[in-house]
Structure formats: C-alpha cells, structure tokens
PDB file of C-alpha atoms in Angstrom:
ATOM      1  CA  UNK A 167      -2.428  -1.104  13.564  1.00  0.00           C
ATOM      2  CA  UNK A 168       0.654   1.275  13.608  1.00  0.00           C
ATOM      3  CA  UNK A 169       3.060   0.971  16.860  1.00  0.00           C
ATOM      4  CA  UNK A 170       0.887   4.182  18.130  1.00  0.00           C
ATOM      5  CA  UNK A 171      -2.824   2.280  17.302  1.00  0.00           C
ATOM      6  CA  UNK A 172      -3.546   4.555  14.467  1.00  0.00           C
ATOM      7  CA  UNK A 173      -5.308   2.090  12.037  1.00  0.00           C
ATOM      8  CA  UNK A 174      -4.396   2.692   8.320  1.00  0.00           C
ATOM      9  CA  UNK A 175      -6.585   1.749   5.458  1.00  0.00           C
ATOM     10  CA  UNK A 176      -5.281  -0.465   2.533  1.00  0.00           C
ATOM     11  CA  UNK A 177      -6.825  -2.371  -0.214  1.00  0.00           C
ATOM     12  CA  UNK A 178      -4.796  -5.249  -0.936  1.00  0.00           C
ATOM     13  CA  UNK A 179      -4.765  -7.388  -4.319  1.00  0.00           C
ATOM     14  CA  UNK A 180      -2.802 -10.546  -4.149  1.00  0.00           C
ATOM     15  CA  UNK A 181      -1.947 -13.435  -6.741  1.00  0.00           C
ATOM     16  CA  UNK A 182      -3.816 -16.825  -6.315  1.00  0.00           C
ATOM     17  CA  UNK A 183      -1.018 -18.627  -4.433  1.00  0.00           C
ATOM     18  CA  UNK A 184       0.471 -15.628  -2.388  1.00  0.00           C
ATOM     19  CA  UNK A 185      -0.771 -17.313   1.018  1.00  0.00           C
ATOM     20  CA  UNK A 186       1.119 -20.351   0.218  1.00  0.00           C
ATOM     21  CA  UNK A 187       4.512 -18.679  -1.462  1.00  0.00           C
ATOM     22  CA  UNK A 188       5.666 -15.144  -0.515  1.00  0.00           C
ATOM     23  CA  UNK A 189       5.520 -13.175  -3.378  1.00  0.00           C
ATOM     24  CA  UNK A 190       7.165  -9.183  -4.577  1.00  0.00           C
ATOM     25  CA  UNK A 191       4.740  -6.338  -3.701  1.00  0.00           C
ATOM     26  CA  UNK A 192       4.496  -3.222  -4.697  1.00  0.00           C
ATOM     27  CA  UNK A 193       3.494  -0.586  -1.775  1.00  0.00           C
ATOM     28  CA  UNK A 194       2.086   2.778  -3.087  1.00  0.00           C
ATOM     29  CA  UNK A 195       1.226   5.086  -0.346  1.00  0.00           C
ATOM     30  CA  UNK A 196      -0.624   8.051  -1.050  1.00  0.00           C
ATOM     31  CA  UNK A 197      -2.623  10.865   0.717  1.00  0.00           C
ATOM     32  CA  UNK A 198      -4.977  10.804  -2.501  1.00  0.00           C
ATOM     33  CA  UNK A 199      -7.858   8.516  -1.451  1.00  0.00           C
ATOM     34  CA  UNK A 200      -8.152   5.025  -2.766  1.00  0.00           C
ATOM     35  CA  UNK A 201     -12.376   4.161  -3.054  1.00  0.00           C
ATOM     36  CA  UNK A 202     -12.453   7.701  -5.208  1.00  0.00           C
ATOM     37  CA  UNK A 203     -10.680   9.131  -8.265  1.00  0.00           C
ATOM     38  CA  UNK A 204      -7.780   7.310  -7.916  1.00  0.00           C
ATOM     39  CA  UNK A 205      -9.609   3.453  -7.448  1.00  0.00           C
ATOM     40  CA  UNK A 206      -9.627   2.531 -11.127  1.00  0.00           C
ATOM     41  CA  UNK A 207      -6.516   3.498 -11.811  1.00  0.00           C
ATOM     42  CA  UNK A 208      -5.485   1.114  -9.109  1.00  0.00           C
ATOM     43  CA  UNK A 209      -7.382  -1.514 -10.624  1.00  0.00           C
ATOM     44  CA  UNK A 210      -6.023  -1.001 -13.272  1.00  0.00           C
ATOM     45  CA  UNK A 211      -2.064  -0.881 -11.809  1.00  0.00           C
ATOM     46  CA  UNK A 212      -3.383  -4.166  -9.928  1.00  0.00           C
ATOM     47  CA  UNK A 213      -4.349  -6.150 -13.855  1.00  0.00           C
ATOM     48  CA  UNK A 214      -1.183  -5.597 -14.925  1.00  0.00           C
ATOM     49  CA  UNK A 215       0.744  -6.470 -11.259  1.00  0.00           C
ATOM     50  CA  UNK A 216      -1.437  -9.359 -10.115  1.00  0.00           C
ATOM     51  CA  UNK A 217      -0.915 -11.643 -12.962  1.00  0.00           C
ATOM     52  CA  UNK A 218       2.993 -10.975 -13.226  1.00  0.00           C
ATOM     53  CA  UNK A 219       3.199 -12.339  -9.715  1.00  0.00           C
ATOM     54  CA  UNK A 220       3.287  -9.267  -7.203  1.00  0.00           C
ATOM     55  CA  UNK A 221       1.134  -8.510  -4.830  1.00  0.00           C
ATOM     56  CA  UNK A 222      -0.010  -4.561  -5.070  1.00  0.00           C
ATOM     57  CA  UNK A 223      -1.044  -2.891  -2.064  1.00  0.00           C
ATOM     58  CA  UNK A 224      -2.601   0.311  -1.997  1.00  0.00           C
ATOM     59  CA  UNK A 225      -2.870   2.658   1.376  1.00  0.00           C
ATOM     60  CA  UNK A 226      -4.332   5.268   2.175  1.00  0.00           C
ATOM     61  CA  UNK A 227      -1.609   8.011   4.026  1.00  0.00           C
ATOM     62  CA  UNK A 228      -2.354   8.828   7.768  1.00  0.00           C
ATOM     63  CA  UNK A 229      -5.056  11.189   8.230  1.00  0.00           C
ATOM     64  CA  UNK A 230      -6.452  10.640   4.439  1.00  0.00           C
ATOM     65  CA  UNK A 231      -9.246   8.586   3.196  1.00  0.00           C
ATOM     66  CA  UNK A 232     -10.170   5.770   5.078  1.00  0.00           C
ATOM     67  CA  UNK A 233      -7.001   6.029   7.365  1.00  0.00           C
ATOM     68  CA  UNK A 234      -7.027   6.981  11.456  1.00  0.00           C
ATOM     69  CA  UNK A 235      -4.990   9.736  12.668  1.00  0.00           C
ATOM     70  CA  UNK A 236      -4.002  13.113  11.436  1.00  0.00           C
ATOM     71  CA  UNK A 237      -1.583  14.283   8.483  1.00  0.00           C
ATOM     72  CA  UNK A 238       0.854  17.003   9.295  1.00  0.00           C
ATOM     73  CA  UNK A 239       3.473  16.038   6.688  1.00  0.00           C
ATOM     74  CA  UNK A 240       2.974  13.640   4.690  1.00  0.00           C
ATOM     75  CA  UNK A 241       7.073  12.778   3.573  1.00  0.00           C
ATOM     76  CA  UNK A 242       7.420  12.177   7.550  1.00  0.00           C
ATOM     77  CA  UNK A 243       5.084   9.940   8.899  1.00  0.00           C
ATOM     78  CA  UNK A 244       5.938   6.777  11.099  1.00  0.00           C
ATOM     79  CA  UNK A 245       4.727   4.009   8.246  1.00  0.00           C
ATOM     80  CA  UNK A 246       7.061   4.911   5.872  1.00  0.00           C
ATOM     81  CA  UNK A 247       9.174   1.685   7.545  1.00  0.00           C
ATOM     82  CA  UNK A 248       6.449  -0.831   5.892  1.00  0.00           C
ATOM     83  CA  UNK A 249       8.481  -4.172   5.919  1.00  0.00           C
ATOM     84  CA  UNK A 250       6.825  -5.614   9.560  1.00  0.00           C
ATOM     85  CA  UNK A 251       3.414  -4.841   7.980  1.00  0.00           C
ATOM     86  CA  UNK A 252       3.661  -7.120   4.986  1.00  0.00           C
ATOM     87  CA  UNK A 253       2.625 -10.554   6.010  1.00  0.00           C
ATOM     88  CA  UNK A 254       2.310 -12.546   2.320  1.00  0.00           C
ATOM     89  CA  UNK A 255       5.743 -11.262   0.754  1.00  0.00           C
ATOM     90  CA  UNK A 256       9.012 -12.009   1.089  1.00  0.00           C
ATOM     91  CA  UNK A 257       9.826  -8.995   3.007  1.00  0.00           C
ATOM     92  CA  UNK A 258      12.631  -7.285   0.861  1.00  0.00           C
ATOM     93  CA  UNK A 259      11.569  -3.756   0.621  1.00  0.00           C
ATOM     94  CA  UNK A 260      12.854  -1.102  -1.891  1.00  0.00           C
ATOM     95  CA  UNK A 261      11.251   1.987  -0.963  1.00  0.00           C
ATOM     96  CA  UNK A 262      11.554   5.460  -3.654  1.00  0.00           C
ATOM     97  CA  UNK A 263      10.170   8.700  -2.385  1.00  0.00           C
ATOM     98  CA  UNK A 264       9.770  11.598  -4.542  1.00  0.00           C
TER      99      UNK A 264
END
C-alpha cells in the first residue's frame, strides 16, 4: 500500500532466480488498464524482458484499472517515487516521463 493506504494494482513478471539475486526492472506505469487492451502487449514486453534478466512490472495508475484511489493528474501522483516499493531488484531506479 501507498504511504496514504491507497492500494495500487501491478502484475509483476520476474526471472527464475530474482528471489535469490536482485535483478534490473523495468516499471511502466500507466492509467491504460493492464487485464484489457493493453495485457498482451505486456506479455509480450515481459518475453522479451524476462529472459534477458529484468524483472518487468506493470501498474496500473491511481484511480485506473484495478488500482484504489482517484486520478486527478496523472504526471503528479505520489507513486511516481517507486524505489521503496521494489522488493526483488537492486533498487537503482532511472525513471523517464514523457
């Protein structure tokens, strides 16, 4: 849960061995729900991260999908500070925002 107990949703694909050797992830977080339009294309993102040795995780923005809470703007939200949230990786985060 979030500092404020808003519960966001995440799917979370990780290599074999992540539990016993922090791996890279890549975080995409995006208002545009991940079980519908967008879930095979994560799949797909996931084949080709997975086996390369990076965890992918995949959440669902504040207020969308599967996510608690509301969405007012989705550039300013809270989570965008993911690095205490990441428990299998080595916790060097990079983030780009468009």
């Amino acid at each position: 849960a979030m500092p404020d107990g808003v519960k966001l949703a995440a799917r979370l694909f990780l290599p074999e061995d992540a539990e016993q050797a922090p791996v890279g992830a890549v975080l995409e977080y995006l208002p545009y729900r991940k079980r519908t339009g967008f879930h095979s294309r994560d799949d797909r993102t996931a084949a080709w991260l997975v086996p390369r040795g990076f965890a992918y995780v995949r959440v669902d923005v504040r207020g969308t999908g599967e996510s608690e809470g509301l969405i007012c703007n989705e550039y300013d939200l809270p989570e965008h500070n993911p690095s205490t949230h990441l428990k299998y990786t080595q916790k060097n985060i990079n983030l780009y925002l468009k």
